mmCIF file of C-alpha atoms in Angstrom:
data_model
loop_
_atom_site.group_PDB
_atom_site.id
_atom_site.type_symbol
_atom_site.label_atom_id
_atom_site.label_comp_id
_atom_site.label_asym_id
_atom_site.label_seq_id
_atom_site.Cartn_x
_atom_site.Cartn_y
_atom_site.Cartn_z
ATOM 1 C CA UNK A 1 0.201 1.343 6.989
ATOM 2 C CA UNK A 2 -1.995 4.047 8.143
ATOM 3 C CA UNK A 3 -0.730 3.599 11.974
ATOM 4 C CA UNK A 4 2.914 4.346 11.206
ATOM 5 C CA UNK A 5 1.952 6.993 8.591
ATOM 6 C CA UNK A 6 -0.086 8.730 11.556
ATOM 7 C CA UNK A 7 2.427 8.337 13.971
ATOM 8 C CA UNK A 8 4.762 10.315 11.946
ATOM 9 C CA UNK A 9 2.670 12.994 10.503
ATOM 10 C CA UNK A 10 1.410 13.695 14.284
ATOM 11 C CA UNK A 11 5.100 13.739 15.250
ATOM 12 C CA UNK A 12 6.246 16.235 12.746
ATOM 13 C CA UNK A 13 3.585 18.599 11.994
ATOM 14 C CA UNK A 14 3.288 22.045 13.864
ATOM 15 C CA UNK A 15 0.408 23.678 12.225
ATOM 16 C CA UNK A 16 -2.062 22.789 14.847
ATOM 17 C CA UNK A 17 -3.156 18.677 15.443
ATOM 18 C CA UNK A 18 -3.566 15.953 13.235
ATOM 19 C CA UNK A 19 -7.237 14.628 13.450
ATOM 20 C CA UNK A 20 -7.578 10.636 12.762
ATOM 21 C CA UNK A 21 -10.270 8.823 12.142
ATOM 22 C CA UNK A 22 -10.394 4.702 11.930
ATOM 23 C CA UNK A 23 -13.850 2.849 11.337
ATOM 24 C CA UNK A 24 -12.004 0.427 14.377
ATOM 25 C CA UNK A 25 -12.170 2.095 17.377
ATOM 26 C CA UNK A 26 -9.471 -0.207 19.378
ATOM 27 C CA UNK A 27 -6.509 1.315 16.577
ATOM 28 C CA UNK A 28 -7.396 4.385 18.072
ATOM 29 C CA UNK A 29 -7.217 3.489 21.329
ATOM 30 C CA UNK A 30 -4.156 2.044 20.860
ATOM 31 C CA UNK A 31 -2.483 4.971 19.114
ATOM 32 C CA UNK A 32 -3.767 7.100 21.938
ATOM 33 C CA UNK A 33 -2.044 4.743 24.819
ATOM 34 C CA UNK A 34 1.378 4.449 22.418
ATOM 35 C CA UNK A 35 1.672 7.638 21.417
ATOM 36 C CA UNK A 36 -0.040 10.362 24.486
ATOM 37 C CA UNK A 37 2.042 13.037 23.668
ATOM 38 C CA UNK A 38 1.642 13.317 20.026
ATOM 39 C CA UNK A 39 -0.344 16.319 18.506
ATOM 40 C CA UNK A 40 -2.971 14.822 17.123
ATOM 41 C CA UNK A 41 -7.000 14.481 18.092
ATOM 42 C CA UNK A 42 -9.546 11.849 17.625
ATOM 43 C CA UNK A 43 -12.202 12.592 14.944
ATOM 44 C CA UNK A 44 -15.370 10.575 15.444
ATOM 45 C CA UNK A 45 -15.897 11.000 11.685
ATOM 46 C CA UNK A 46 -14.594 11.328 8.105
ATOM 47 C CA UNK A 47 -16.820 14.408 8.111
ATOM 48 C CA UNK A 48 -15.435 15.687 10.792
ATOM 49 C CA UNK A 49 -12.137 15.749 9.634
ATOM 50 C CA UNK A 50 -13.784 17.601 6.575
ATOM 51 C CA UNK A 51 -14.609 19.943 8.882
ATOM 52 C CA UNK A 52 -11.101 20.681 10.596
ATOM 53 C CA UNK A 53 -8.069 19.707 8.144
ATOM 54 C CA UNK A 54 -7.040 21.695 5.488
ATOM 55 C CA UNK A 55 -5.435 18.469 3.756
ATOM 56 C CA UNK A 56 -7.380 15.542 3.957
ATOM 57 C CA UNK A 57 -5.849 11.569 3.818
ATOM 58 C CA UNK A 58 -7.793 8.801 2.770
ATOM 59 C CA UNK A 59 -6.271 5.033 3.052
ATOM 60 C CA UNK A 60 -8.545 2.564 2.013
ATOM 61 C CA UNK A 61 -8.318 -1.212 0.886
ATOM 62 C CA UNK A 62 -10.810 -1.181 -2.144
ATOM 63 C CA UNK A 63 -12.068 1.931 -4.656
ATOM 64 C CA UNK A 64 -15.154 1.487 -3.434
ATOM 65 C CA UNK A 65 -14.531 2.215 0.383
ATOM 66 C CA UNK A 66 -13.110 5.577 -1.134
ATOM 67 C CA UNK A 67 -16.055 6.451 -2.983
ATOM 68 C CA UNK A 68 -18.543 5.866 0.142
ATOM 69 C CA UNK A 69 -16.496 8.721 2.162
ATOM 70 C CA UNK A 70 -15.916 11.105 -0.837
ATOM 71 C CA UNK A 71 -19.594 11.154 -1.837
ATOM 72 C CA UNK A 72 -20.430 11.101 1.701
ATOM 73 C CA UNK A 73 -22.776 14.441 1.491
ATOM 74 C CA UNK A 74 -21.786 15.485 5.750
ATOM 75 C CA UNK A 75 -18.136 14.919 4.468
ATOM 76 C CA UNK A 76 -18.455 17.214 0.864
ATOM 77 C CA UNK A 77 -20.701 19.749 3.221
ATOM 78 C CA UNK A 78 -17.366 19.990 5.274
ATOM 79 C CA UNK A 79 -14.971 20.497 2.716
ATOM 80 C CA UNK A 80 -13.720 24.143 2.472
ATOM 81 C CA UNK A 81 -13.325 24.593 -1.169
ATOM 82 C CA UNK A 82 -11.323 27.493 -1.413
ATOM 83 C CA UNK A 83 -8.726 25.362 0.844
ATOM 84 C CA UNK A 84 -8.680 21.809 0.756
ATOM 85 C CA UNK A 85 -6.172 18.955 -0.324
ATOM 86 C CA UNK A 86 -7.796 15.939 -1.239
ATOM 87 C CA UNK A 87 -5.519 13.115 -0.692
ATOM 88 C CA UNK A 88 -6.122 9.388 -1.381
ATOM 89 C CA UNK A 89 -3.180 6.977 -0.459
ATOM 90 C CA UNK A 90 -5.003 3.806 -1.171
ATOM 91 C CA UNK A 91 -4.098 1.922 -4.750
ATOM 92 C CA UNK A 92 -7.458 2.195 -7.168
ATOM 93 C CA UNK A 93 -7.680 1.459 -10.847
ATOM 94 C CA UNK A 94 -6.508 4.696 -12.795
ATOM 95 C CA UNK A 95 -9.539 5.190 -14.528
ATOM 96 C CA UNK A 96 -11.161 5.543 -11.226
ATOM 97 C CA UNK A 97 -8.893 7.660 -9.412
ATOM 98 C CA UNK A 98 -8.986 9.694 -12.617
ATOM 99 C CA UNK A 99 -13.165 10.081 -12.400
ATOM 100 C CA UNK A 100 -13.202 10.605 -8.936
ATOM 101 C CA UNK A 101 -10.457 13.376 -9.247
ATOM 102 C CA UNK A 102 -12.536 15.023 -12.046
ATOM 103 C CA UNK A 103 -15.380 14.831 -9.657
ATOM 104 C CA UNK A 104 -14.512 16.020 -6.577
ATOM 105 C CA UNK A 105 -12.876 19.053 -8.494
ATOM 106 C CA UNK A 106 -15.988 20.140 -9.961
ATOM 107 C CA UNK A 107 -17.950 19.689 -6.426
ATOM 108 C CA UNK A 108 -15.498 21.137 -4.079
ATOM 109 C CA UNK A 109 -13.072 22.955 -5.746
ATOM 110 C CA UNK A 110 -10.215 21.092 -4.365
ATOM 111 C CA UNK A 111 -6.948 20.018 -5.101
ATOM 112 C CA UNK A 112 -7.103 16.132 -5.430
ATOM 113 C CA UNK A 113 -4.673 13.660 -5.578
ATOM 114 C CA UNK A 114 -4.038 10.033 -5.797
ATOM 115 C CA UNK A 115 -0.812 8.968 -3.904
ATOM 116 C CA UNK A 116 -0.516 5.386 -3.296
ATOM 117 C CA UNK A 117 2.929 4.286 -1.461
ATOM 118 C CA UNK A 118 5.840 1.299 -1.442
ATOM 119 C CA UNK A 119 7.477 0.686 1.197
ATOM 120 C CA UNK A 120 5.292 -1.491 3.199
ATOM 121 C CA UNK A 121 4.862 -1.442 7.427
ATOM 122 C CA UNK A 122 8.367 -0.797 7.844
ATOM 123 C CA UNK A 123 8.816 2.263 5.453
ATOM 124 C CA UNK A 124 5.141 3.803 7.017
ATOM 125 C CA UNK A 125 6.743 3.259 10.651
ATOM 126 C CA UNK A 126 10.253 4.024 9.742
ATOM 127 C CA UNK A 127 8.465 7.212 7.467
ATOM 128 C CA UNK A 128 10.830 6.383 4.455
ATOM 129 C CA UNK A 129 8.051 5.454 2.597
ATOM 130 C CA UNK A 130 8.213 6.099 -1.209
ATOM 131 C CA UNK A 131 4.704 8.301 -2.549
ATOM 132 C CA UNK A 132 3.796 8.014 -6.478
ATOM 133 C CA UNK A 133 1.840 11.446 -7.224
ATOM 134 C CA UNK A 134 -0.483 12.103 -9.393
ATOM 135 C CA UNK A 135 -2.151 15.740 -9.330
ATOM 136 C CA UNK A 136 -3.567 18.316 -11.192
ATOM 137 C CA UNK A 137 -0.514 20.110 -12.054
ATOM 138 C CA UNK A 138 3.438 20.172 -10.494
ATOM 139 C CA UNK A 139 2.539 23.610 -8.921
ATOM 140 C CA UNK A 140 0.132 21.845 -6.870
ATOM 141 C CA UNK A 141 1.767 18.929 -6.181
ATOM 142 C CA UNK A 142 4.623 21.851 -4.127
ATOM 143 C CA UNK A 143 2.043 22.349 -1.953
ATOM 144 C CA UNK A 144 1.551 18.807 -0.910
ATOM 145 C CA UNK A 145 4.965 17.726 -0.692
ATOM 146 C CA UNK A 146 5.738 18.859 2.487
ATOM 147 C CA UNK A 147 3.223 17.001 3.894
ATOM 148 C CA UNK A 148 3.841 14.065 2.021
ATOM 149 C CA UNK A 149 7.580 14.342 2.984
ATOM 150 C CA UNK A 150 6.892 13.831 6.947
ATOM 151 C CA UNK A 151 5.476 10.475 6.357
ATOM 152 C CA UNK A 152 7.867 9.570 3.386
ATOM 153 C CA UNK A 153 11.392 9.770 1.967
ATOM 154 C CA UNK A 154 10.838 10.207 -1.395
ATOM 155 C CA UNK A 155 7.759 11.967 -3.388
ATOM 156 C CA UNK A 156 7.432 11.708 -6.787
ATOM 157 C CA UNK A 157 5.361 13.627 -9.149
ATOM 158 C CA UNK A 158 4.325 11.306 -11.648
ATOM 159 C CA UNK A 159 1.892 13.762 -13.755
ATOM 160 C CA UNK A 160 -1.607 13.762 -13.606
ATOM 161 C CA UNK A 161 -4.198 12.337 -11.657
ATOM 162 C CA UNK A 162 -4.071 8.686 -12.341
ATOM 163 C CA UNK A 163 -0.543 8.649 -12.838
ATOM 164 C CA UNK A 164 0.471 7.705 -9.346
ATOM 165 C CA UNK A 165 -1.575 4.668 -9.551
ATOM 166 C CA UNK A 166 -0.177 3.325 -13.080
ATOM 167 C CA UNK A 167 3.253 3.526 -11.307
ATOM 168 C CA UNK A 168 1.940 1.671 -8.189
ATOM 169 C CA UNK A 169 0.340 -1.001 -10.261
ATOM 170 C CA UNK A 170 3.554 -1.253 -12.574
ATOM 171 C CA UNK A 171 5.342 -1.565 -9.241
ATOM 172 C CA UNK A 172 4.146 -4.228 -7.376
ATOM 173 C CA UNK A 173 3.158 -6.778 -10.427
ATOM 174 C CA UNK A 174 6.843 -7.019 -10.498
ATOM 175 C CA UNK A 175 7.424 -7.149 -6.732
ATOM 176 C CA UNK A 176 4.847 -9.732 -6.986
ATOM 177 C CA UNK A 177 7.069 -11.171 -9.755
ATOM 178 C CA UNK A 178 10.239 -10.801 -8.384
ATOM 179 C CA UNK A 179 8.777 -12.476 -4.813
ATOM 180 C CA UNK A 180 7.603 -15.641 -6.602
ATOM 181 C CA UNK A 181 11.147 -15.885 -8.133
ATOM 182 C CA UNK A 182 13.186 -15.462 -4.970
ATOM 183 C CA UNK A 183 11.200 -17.937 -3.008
ATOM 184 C CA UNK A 184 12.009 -20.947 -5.582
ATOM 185 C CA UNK A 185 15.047 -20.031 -5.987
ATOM 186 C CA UNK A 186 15.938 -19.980 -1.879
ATOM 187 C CA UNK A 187 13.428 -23.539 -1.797
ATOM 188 C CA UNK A 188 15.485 -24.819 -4.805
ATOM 189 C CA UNK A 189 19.008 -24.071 -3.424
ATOM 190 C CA UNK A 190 18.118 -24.770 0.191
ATOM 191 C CA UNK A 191 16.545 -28.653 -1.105
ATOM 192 C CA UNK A 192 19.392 -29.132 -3.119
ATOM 193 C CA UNK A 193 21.616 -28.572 0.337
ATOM 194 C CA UNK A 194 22.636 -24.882 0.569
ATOM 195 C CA UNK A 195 22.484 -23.484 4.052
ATOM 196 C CA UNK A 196 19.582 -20.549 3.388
ATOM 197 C CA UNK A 197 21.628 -17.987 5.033
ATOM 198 C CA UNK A 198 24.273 -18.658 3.018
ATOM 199 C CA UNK A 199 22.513 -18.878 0.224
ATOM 200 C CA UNK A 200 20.628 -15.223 0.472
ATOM 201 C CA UNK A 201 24.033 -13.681 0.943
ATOM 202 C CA UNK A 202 25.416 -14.993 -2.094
ATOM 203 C CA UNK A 203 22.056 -13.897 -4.109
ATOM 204 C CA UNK A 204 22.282 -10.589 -2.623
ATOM 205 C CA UNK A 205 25.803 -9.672 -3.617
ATOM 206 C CA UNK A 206 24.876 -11.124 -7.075
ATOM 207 C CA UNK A 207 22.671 -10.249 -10.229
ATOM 208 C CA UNK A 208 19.971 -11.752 -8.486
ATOM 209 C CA UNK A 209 19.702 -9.076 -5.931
ATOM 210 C CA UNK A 210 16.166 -7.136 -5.488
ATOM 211 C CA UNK A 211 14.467 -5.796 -2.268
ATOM 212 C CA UNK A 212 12.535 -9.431 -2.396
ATOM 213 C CA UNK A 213 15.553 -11.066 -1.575
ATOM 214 C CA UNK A 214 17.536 -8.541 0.241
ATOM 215 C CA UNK A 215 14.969 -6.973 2.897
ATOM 216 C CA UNK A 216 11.919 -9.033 2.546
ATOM 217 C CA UNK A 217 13.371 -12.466 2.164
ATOM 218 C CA UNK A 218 10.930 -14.752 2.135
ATOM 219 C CA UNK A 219 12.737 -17.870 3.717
ATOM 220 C CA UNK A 220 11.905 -18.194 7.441
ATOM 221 C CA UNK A 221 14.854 -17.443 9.840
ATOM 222 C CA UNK A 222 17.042 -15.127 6.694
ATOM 223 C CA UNK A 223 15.937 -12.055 7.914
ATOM 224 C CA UNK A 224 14.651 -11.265 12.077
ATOM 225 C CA UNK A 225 12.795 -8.312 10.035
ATOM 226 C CA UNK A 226 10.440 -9.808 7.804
ATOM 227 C CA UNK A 227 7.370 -11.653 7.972
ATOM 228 C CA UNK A 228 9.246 -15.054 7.365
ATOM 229 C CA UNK A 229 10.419 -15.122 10.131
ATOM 230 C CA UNK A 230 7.102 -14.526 12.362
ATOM 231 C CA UNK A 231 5.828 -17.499 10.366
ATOM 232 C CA UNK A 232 4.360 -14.816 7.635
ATOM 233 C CA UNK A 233 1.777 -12.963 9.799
ATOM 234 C CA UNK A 234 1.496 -8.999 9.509
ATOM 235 C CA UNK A 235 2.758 -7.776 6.389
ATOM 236 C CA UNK A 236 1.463 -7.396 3.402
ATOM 237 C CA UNK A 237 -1.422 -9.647 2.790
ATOM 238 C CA UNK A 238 -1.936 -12.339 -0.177
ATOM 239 C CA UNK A 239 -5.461 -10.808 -0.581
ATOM 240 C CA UNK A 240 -3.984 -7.313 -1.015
ATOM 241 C CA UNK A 241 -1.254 -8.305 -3.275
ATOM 242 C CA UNK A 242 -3.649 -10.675 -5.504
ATOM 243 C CA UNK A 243 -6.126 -7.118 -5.321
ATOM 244 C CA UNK A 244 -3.161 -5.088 -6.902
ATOM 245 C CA UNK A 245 -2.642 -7.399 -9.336
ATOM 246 C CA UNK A 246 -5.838 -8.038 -10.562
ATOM 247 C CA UNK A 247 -5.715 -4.015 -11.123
ATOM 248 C CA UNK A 248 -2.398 -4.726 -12.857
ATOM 249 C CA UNK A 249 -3.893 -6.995 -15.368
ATOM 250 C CA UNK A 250 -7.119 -4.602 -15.411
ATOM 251 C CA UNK A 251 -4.756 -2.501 -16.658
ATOM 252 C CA UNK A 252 -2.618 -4.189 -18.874
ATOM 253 C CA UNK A 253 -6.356 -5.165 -20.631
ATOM 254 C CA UNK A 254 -7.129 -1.507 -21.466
ATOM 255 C CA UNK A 255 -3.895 -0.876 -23.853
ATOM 256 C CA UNK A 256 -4.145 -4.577 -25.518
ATOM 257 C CA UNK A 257 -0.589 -6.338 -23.172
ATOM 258 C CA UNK A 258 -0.714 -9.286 -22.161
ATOM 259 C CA UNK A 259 2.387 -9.725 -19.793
ATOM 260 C CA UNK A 260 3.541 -13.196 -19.732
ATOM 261 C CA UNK A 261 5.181 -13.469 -16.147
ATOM 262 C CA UNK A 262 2.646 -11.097 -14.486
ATOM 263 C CA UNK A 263 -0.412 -12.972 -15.590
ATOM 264 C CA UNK A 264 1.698 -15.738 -13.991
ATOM 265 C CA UNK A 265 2.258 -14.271 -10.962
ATOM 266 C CA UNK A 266 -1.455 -12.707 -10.720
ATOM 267 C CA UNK A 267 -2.815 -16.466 -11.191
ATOM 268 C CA UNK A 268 -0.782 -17.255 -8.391
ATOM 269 C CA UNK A 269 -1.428 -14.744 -6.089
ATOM 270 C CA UNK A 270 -5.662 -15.314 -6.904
ATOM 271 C CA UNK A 271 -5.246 -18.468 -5.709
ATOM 272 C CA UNK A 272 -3.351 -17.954 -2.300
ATOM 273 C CA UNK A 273 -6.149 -15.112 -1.654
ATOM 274 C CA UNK A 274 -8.813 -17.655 -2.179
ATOM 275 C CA UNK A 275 -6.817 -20.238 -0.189
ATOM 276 C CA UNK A 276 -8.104 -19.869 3.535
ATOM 277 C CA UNK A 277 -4.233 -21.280 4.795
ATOM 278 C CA UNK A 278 -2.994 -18.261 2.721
ATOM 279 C CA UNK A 279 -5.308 -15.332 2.409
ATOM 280 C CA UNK A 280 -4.684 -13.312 4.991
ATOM 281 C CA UNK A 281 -0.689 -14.303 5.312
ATOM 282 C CA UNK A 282 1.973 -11.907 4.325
ATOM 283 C CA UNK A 283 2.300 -12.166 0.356
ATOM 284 C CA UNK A 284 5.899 -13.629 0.651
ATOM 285 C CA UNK A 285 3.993 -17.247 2.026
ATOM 286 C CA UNK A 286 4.419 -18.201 -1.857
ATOM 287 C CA UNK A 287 7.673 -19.611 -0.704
ATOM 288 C CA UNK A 288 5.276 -22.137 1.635
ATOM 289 C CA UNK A 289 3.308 -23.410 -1.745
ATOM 290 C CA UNK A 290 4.323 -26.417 -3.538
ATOM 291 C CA UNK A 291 2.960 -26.159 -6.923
ATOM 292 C CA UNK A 292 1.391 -29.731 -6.175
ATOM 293 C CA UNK A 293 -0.351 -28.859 -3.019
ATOM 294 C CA UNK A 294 -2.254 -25.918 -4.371
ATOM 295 C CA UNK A 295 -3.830 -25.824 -8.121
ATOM 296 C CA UNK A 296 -2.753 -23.071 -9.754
ATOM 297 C CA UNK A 297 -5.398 -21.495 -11.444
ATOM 298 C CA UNK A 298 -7.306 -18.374 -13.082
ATOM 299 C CA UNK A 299 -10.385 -17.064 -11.002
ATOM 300 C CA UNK A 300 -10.699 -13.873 -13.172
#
C-alpha cells in the first residue's frame, strides 16, 4: 500500500520533496531505481521526517508499531508544533486511535488524524484510493485534503478522531463477508457445471453484484487483475484481513452486537491466518478451503 501511495504523493506534490522512510531498506531501493525522477528523498528515520515534513504519514500493520514511532522521544523532539499534521493511515481499534489522538495533541500541538483506506494495491497504485477521516474538526480536515486527494479519489470526513476507523472496521467485516459468499457461490455453480467465466458475468449483472465478485473475483483465471489469478499471492493478506476483523468484533463487543455473519466470517478468517498454507495468501484464498479440509474454529 504504502509503495503506490508514495509513488503518487512524490509525483504530485510541488511544495518541496517527499521524505520516505521504510524499516526495509531494499523497498527503498527499489522505489529509488523505479521511480529516479520523482521528488522525493530518503529519510534514514521516522525522526527525521519529524524533522523535515510539515504533514507526517504513518502506515503501519498493528497499533502497536504506531505507538513505538509516535512516542518515539527523537521523533516528538522533531515535531514542529505550531505546524504539523499528524497522519496515521494504518487501521487501529477506535479507542486507540482516539487516545493516541488526545495524546499527541496535548504533547505537540498538532493536528492528528486517523485515516485508514479501501481500495487495496490497485487503488494505492492507481491513487483512487478511498480515505475514511477522522479529525479534530472539518476545518482541519480542509487542510489535509489536498494531500490526501493526491494519493486518493475520494476523502471523507467521517467526524472525529476515531471515526475513520469505525468506518474502516464496518467496511471490511462485510468485504470479508461478502468475499466468503462469492467464493461458494462461484465453487458451487462452477461444481455443479457452470463455466466460471460465465458464471461471474451473470452474478455481476445481477443482485449478486459487489466489488468481491466484480473486481476481486476470487475464482482463479475470472479476472487477469486479481490475486486469483497469480494463484492468490500479493494482495491483501489472510493475516491482515483476520487482524481487521478481530478489531471488528472488538468493536462490536464494546456496544453489546453480536453480528451473526461477521462472527462467521471472523472465525473463518482466524483460522486461514493461523493456517501456514493460508496466512500470508491474499484474503480471497477462502475460495481454496473446503469446509472439511480446514476446522473452522474460534481462536479468540
Amino acid at each position: 500500500m504504502g509503495y503506490g501511495m508514495a509513488k503518487n504523493l512524490a509525483s504530485k506534490h510541488t511544495q518541496g520533496p517527499v521524505y520516505i522512510h521504510d524499516i526495509n531498506p531494499a523497498a527503498i531501493q527499489r522505489f529509488q531505481s523505479e521511480f529516479p525522477t520523482l521528488n522525493f528523498k530518503p529519510a534514514q528515520s521516522p525522526s527525521e521526517i519529524a524533522e523535515r515534513a510539515a504533514t507526517i504519514i504513518t502506515m503501519l500493520p498493528e497499533a502497536n508499531h504506531v505507538s513505538t514511532i509516535w512516542h518515539d522521544q527523537a521523533f516528538l523532539a522533531g515535531i514542529d508544533n505550531n505546524e504539523t499534521r499528524l497522519v496515521d493511515a494504518s487501521t487501529i481499534d477506535a479507542a486507540t486511535a482516539r487516545a493516541m489522538a488526545t495524546e499527541m495533541t496535548t504533547k505537540t500541538n498538532s493536528l492528528v488524524f486517523d485515516t485508514p483506506v479501501s481500495g487495496g494495491i490497485l487503488g494505492a497504485l492507481n491513487g483512487t484510493l478511498t480515505f475514511m477521516v477522522g479529525g479534530p474538526s472539518r476545518q482541519a480536515f480542509e487542510t489535509l485534503e489536498p494531500t490526501l486527494a493526491m494519493m486518493g479519489a475520494k476523502i471523507i470526513y467521517c467526524g472525529p478522531n476515531g471515526s475513520g476507523q469505525i468506518a474502516k472496521v464496518c467496511n471490511n467485516m462485510l468485504l470479508a463477508v461478502e468475499m466468503v459468499g462469492v467464493s461458494e457461490a462461484m465453487r458451487l455453480g462452477t461444481e455443479l457445471g457452470m463455466e466460471p467465466v460465465l458464471l461471474a458475468s451473470i452474478i455481476n449483472n445481477s443482485t449478486g453484484r459487489c466489488w468481491s465478485s466484480d473486481s476481486y473475483n476470487p475464482y482463479p483465471g475470472v479476472l487477469a487483475s486479481a490475486p486469483a489469478s497469480r494463484e492468490y499471492r500479493g494482495g491483501f493478506s489472510n493475516q491482515l484481513m483476520a487482524k481487521d476483523l478481530r478489531l471488528a468484533m472488538k468493536a462490536a463487543g464494546s456496544c453489546g452486537q453480536q453480528p451473526v455473519l461477521g462472527t462467521k466470517a471472523s472465525d473463518i478468517y482466524q483460522t486461514l491466518a493461523s493456517n501456514d498454507e493460508f496466512k500470508s495468501l491474499d484474503f480471497s484464498s477462502v475460495f481454496k478451503v473446503k469446509r472439511k479440509e480446514i476446522i473452522i474454529k474460534k481462536v479468540y
